[in-house]
Short mmCIF file of C-alpha atoms in Angstrom, two decimals:
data_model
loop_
_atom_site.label_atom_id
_atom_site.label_comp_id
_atom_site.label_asym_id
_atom_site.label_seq_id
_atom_site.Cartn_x
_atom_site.Cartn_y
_atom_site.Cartn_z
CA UNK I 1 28.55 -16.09 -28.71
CA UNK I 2 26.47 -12.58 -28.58
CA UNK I 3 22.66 -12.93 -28.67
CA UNK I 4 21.92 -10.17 -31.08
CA UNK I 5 17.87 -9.93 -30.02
CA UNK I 6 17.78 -8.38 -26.66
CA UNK I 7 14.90 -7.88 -25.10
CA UNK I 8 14.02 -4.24 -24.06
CA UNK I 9 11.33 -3.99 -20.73
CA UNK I 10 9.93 -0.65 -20.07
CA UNK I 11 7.58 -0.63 -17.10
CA UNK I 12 5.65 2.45 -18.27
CA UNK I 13 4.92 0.98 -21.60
CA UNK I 14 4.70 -3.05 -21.21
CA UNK I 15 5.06 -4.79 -24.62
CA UNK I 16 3.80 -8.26 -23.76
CA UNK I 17 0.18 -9.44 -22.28
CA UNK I 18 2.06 -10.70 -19.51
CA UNK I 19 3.71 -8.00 -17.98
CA UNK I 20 1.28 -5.85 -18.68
CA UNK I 21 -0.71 -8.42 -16.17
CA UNK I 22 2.81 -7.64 -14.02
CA UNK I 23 2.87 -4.39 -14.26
CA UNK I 24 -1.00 -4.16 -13.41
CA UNK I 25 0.02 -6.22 -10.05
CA UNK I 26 3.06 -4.00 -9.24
CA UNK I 27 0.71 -0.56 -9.95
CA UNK I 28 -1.94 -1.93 -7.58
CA UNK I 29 0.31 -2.85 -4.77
CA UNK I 30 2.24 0.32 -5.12
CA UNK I 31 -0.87 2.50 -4.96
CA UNK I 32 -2.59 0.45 -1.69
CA UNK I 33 1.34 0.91 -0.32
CA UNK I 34 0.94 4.64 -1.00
CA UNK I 35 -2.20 4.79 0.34
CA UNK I 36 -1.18 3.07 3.88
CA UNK I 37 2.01 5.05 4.28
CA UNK I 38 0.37 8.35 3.43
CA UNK I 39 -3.30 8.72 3.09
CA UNK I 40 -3.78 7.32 7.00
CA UNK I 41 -0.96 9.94 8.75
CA UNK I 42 -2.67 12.86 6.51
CA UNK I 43 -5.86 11.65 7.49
CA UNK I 44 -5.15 11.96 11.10
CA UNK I 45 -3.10 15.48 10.40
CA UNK I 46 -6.14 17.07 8.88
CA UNK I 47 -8.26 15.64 11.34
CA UNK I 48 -6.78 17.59 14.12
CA UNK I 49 -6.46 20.63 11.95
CA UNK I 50 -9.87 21.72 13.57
CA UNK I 51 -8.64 21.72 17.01
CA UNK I 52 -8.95 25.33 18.48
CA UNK I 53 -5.62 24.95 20.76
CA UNK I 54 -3.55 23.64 18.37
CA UNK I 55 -2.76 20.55 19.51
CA UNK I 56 -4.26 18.26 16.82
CA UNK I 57 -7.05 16.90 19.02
CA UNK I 58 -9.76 15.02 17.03
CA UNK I 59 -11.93 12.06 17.26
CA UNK I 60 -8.89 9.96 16.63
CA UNK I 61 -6.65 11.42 18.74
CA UNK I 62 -9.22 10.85 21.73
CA UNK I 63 -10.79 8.01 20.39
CA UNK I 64 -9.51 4.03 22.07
CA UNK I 65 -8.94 1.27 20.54
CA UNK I 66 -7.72 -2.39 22.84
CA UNK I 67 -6.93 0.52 25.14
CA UNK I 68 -4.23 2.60 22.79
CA UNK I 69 -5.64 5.70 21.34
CA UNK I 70 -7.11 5.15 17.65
CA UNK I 71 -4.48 7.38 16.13
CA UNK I 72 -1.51 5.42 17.64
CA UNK I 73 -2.71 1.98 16.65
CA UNK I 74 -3.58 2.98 13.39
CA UNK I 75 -0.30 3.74 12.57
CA UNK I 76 1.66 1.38 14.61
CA UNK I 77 -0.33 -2.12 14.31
CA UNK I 78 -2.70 -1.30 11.84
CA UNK I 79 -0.47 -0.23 8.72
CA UNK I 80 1.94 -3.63 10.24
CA UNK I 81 -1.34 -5.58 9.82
CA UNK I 82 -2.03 -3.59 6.52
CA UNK I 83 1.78 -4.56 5.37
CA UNK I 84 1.11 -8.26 5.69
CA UNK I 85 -2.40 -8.26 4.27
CA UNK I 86 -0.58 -6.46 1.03
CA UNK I 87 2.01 -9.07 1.04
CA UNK I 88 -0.87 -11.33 1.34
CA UNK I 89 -3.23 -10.02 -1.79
CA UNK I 90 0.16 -9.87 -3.77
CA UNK I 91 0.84 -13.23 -3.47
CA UNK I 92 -2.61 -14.11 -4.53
CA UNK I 93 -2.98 -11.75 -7.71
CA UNK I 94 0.13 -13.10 -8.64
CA UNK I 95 -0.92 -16.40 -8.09
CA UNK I 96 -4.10 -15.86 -10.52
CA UNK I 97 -2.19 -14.24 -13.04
CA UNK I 98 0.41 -17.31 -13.58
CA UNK I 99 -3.03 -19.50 -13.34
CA UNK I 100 -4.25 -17.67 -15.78
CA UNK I 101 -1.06 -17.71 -18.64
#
């Protein structure tokens, strides 16, 4: 028996209320993900840019942090810690969007 009315998902152009509301979630996640993974490296990169030996020195770069310099725990533990908090506000936005449908 062949189900003649398939259903046809496109995530740039949601048809339903609710996965628009999924999409929304998936967009937001994606973006803070982006945002993590390549705003904070660039950040530090253009930081240094100033540095008159070419080394990349900066206010990050000399700056501590529990005793690590800022620009290593940044990217080491903080993006982890960032990682787990996204996990974290995934779970809940999906949480209110079931609650709310």
């Amino acid at each position: 028996m062949t189900d003649k009315s398939r259903v046809s998902v496109n995530l740039f152009a949601p048809s339903t209320k609710n996965m628009k509301a999924e999409v929304s979630i998936a967009a937001t996640i994606l973006i803070i993900w982006a945002l993590l993974s390549f705003g904070l490296p660039l950040l530090i990169w253009i930081a240094g840019l100033g540095d008159p030996e070419g080394l990349g020195r900066s206010f990050i770069t000399e700056a501590r942090f529990l005793g690590f310099p800022l620009h290593y725990w940044l990217i080491a533990q903080g993006c982890t810690i960032g990682y787990v908090l996204l996990c974290k506000l995934y779970c809940i936005l999906w949480d209110k969007k079931v609650t709310k449908f």
